[in-house]
Tab-separated table of C-alpha atoms in Angstrom:
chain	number	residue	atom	x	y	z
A	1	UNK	CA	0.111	7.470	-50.326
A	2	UNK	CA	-2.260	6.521	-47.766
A	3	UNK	CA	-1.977	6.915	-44.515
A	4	UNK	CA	-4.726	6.056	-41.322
A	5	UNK	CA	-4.767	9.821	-40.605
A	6	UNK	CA	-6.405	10.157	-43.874
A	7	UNK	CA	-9.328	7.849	-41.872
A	8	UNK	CA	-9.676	9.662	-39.152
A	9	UNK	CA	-7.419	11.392	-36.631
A	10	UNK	CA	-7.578	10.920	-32.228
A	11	UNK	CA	-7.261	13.797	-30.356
A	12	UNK	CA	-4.906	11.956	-28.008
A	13	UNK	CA	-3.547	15.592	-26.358
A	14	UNK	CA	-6.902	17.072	-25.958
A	15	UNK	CA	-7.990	13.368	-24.123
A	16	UNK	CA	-5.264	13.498	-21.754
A	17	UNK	CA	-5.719	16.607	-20.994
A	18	UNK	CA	-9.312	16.708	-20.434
A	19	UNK	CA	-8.590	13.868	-17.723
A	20	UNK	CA	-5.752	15.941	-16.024
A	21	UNK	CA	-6.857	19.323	-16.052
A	22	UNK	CA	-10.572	18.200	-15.998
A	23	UNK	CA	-10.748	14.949	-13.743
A	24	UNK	CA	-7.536	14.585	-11.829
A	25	UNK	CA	-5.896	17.835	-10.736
A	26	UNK	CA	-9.602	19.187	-9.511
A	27	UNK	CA	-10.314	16.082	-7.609
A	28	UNK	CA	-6.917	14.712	-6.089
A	29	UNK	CA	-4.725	17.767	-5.968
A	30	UNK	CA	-4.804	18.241	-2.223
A	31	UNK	CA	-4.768	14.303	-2.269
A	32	UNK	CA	-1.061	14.571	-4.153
A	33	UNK	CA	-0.557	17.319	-2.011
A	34	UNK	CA	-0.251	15.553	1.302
A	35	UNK	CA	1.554	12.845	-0.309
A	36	UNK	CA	4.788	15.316	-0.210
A	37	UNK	CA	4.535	16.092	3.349
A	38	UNK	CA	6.608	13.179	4.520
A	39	UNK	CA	8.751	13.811	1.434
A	40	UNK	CA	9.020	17.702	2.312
A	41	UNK	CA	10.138	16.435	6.111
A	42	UNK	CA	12.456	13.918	4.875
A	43	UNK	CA	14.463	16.588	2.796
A	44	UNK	CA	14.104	19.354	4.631
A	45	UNK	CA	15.946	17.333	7.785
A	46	UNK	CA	18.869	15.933	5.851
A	47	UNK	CA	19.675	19.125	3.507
A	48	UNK	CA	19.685	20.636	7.294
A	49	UNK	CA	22.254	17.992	8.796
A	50	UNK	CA	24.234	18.110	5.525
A	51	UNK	CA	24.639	21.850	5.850
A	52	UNK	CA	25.222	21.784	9.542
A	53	UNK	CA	28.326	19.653	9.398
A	54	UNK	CA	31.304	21.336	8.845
A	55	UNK	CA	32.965	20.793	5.180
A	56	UNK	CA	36.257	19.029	6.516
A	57	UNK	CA	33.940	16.157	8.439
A	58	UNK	CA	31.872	15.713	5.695
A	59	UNK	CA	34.767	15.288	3.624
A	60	UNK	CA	37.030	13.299	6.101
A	61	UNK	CA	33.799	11.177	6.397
A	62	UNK	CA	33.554	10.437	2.619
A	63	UNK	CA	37.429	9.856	2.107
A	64	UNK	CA	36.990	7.003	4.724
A	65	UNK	CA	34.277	5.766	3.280
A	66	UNK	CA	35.962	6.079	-0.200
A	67	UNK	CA	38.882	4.229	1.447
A	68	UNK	CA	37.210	1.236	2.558
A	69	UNK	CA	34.580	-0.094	-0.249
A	70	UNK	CA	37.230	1.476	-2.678
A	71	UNK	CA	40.393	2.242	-2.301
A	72	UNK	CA	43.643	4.670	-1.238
A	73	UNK	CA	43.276	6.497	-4.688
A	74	UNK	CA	39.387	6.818	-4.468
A	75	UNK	CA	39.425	8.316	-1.438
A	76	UNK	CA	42.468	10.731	-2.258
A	77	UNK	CA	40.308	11.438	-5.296
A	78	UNK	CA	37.481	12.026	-2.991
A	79	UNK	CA	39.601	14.455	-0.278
A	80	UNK	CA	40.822	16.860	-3.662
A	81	UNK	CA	37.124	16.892	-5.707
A	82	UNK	CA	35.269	17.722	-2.503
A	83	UNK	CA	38.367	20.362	-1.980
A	84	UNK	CA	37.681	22.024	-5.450
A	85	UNK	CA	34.502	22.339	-5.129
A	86	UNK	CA	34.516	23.998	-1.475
A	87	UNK	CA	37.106	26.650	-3.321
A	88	UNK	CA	35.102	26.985	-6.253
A	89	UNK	CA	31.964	28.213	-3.946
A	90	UNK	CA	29.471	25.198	-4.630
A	91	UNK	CA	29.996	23.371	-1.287
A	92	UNK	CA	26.185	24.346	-0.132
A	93	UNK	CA	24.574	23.798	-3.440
A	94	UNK	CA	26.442	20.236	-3.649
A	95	UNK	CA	24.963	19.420	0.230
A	96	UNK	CA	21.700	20.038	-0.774
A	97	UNK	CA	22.326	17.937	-4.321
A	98	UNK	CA	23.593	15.447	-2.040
A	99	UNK	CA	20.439	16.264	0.175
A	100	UNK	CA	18.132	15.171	-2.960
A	101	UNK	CA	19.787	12.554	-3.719
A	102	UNK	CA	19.625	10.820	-0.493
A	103	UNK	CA	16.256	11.728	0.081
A	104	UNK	CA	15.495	10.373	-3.177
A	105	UNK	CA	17.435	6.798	-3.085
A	106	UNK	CA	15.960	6.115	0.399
A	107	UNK	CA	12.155	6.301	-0.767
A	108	UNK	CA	13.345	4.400	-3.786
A	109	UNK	CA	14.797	1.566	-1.254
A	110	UNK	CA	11.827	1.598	0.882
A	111	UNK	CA	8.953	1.200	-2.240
A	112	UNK	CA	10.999	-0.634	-4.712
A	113	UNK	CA	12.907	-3.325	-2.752
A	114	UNK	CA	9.164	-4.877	-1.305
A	115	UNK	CA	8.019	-4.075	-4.563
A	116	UNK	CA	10.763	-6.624	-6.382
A	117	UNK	CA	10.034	-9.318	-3.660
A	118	UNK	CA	6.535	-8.846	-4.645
A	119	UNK	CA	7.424	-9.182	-8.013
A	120	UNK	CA	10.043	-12.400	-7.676
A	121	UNK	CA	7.154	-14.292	-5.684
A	122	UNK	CA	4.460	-13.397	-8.045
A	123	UNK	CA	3.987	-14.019	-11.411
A	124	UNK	CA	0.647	-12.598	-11.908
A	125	UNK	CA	2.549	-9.260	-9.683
A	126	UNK	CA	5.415	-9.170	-12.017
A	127	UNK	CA	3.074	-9.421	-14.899
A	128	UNK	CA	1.396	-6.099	-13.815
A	129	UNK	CA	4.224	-4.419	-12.739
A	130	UNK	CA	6.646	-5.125	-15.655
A	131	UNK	CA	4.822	-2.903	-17.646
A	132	UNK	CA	4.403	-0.191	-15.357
A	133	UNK	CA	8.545	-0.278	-14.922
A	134	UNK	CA	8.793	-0.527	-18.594
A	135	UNK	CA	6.763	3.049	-19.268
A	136	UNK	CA	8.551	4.568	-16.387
A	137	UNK	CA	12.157	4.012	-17.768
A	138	UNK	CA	10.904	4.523	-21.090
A	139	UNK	CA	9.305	8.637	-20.940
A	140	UNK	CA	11.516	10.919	-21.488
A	141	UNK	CA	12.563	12.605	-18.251
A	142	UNK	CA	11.025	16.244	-19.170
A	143	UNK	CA	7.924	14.765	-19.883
A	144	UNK	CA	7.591	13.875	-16.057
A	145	UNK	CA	8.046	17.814	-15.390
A	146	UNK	CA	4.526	18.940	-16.509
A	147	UNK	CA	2.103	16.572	-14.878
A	148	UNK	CA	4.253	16.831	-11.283
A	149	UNK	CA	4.134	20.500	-11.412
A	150	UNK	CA	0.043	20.304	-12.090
A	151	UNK	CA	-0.505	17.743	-9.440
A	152	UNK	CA	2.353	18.950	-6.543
A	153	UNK	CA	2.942	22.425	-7.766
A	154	UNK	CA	6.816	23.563	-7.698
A	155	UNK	CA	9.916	23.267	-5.315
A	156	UNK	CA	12.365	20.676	-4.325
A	157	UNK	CA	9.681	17.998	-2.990
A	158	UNK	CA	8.050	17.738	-6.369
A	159	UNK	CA	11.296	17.597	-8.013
A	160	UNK	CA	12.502	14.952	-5.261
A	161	UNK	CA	8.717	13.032	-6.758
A	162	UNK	CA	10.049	13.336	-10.396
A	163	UNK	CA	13.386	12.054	-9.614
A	164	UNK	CA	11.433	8.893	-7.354
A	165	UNK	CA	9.089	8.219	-10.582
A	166	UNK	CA	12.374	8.267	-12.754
A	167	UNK	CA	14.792	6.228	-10.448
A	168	UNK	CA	12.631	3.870	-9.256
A	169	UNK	CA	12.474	1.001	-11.610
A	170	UNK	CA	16.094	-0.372	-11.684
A	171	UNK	CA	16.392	-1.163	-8.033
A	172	UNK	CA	12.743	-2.997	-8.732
A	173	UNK	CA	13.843	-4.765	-11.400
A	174	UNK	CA	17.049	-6.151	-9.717
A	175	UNK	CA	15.204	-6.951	-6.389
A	176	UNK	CA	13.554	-9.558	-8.826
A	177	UNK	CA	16.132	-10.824	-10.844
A	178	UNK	CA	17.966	-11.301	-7.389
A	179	UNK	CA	15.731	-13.359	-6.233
A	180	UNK	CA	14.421	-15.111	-8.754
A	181	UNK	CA	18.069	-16.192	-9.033
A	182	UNK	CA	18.910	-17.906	-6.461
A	183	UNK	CA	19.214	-21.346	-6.642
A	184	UNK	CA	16.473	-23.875	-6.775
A	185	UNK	CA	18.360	-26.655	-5.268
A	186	UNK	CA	18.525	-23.965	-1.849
A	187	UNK	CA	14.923	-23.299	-2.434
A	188	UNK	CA	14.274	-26.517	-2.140
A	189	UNK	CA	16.800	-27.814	0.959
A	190	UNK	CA	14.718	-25.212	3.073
A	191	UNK	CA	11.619	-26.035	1.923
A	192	UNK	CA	12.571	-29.430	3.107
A	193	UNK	CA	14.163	-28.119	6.287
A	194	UNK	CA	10.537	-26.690	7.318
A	195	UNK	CA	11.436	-23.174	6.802
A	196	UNK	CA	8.712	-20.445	6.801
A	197	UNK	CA	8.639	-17.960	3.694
A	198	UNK	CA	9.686	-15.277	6.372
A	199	UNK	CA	13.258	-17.443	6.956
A	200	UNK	CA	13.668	-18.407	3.984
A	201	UNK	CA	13.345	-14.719	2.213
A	202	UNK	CA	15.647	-13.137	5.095
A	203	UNK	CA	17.992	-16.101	5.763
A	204	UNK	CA	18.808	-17.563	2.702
A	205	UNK	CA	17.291	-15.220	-0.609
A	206	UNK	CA	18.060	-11.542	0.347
A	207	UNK	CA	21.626	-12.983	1.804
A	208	UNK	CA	22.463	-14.794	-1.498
A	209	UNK	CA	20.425	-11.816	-3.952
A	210	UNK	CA	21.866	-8.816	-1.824
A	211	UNK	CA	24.507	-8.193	-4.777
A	212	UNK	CA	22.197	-7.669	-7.308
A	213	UNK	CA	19.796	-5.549	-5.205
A	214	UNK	CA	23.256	-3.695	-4.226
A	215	UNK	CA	23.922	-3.330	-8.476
A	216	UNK	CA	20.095	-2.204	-8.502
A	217	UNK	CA	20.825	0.805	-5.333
A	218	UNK	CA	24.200	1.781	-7.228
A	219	UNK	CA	21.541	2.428	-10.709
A	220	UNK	CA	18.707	3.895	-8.530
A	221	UNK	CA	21.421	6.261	-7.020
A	222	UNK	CA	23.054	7.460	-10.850
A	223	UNK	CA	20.204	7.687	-12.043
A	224	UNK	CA	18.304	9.995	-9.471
A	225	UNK	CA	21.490	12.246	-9.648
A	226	UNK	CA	20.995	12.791	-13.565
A	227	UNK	CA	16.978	13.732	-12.748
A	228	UNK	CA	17.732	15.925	-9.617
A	229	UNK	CA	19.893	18.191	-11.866
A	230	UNK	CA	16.327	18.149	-14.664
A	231	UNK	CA	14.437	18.950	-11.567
A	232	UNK	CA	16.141	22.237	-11.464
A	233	UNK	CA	13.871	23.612	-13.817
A	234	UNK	CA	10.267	22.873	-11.517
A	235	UNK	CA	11.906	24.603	-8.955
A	236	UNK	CA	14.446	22.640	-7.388
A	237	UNK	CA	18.375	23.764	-6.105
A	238	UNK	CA	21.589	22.687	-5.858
A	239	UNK	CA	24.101	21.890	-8.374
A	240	UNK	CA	20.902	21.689	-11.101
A	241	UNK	CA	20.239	25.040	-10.832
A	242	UNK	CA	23.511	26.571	-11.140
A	243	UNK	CA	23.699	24.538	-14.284
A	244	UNK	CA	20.791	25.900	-15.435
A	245	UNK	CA	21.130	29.228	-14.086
A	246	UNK	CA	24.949	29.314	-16.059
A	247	UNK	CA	22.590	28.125	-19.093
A	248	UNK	CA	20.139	30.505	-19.378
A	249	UNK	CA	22.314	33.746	-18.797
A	250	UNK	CA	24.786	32.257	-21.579
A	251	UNK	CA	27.778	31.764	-18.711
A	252	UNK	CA	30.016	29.104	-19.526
A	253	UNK	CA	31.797	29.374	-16.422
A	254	UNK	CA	28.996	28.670	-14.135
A	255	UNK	CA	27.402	26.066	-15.907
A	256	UNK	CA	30.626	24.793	-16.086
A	257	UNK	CA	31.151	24.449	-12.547
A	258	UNK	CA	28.279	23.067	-11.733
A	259	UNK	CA	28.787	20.410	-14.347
A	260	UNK	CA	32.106	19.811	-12.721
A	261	UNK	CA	30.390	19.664	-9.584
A	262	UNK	CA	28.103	17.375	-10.304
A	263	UNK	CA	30.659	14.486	-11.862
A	264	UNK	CA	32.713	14.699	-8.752
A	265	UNK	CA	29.838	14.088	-6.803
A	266	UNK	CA	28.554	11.209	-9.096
A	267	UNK	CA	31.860	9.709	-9.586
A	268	UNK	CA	32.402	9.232	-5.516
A	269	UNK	CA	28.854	8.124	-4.616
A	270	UNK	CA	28.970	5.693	-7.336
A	271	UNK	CA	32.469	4.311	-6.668
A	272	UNK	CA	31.408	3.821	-2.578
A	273	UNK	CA	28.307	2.579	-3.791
A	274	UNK	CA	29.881	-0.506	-6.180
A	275	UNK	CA	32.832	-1.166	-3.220
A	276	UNK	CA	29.941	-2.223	-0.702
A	277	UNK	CA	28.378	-3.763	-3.550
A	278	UNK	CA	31.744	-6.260	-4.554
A	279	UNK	CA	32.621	-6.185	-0.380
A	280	UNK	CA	32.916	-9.395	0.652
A	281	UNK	CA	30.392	-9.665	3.421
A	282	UNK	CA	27.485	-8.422	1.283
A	283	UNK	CA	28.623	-10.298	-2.010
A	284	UNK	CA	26.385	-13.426	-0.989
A	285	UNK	CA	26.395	-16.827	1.216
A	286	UNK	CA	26.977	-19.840	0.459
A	287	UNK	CA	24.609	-22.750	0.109
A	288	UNK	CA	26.049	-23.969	3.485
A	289	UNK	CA	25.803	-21.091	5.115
A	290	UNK	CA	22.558	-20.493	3.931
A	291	UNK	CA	21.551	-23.989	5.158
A	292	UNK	CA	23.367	-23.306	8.233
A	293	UNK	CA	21.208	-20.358	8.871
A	294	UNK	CA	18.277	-22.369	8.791
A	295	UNK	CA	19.687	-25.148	10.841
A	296	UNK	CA	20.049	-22.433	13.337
A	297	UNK	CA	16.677	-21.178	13.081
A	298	UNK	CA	15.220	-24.810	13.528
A	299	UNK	CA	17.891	-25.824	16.480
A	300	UNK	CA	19.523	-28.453	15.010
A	301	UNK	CA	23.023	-29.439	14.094
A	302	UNK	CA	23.901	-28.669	10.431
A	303	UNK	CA	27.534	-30.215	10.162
A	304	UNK	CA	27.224	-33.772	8.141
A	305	UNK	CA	23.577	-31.887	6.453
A	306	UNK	CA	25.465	-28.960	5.072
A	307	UNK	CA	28.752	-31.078	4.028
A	308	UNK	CA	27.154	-33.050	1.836
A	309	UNK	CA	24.767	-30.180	0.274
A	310	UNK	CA	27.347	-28.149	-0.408
């Protein structure tokens, strides 16, 4: 039967890696490799806090925080898992999970949520960026192990880049669905109010798209917990590596454990995560408040404006 192989055949592999190993590492390898210090900083002070507070505060601060976005039985839930795993001996490889993680989510906040505005004010933007987002989510995770170790080398700041690359694109994506969102009728009472794109992004969009964005952190987060355990094997620690570690000597015990490890942790960050997501003063405004916020900005009185709008 034929086939287009029986035309002629492209040595795809041998391309890409001519331009890796023959172009890129050579030429922008100590380029990539200042481009962890921050990252190397970043981790290296919160896996240091983390593992400087004592085990009962971090855990007393978690139960409250389990308490309030989610509930008496979350944060009971939260008190016992964070008790079982201090007894089964993971409590410092969790931290410095929970080290990565953070680390991880907060570079993800501070490129993707400017990078969704970009994207919900831009067409042209979101027509370059889309695709970008859609390659990112769509590589397998692994694959992201071989040109991060070429370009950054090994350790838990090229793992914490892998697990950036892999988490980044929901919080993106819902940045711009946020905004795009909101309501054109409010778009267009503070157009008419005078507002600046500056007011009416931080009074009246982010307020009224800040649940989405919220849904996007709460992905972002789940996700760069699944690809901080992968990073294990360039390097990184924590719960990832006794996984793997457990994996590779055949002990179903400690693999175990870490496994177990790993969905108390995800299971509590991602219930406090969706409580300040659904809490009440983060849900959204109203389109009289929002107007009201502009009213404010502008020095006028809103009352009989804002009655009728809403």
């Amino acid at each position: 039967m034929f086939s287009p192989a029986d035309i002629a055949t492209l040595p795809f592999d041998d391309w890409v890696n001519g331009f890796v190993r023959g172009w890129l590492v050579p030429n922008f390898r100590p380029a990539f490799r200042a481009a962890q210090v921050p990252i190397s900083a970043v981790l290296a002070w919160t896996e240091a806090f983390f593992l400087f507070v004592p085990m009962l505060v971090t855990t007393a601060a978690f139960a409250l925080a389990s308490w309030l976005t989610a509930g008496r039985a979350m944060a009971i839930f939260t008190l016992v898992g964070f008790a079982f795993i201090d007894m089964i001996g993971l409590w410092p490889q969790t931290m410095t999970t929970l080290a990565m993680i953070v680390t991880s989510v907060l570079f993800c906040a501070v490129v993707g949520i400017p990078t969704g505005i970009l994207a919900a004010r831009s067409d042209r933007a979101w027509a370059v960026i889309r695709p970008v987002l859609d390659v990112m989510q769509t590589i397998p995770s692994f694959v992201y192990l071989v040109p991060i170790v070429m370009l950054f080398g090994v350790g838990m700041a090229p793992g914490i880049i892998a697990t950036f690359i892999f988490a980044l694109p929901p919080i993106v994506r819902l940045t711009n669905l946020g905004i795009r969102n909101v309501r054109a009728d409010l778009i267009e009472a503070a157009e008419a109010f005078g507002s600046t794109r500056w007011q009416m992004l931080w009074d009246v969009q982010l307020p009224l798209a800040m649940r989405t964005i919220m849904a996007g952190l709460n992905q972002t987060l789940m996700l760069a917990l699944s690809m901080v355990v992968i990073a294990a094997l360039i390097g990184a620690g924590g719960l990832g590596l006794v996984v793997n570690t457990g994996l590779g000597r055949m002990d179903v015990g400690g693999a175990t454990a870490g496994g177990v490890g790993i969905v108390i942790l995800a299971i509590v960050l991602d219930r406090i995560t969706q409580g300040l997501a659904e809490r009440s003063d983060i849900r959204g405004i109203s389109l009289r408040q929002a107007l009201a916020n502009l009213f404010r900005l502008r020095g006028t009185a809103p009352a009989a404006e804002t009655q009728r709008a809403a």
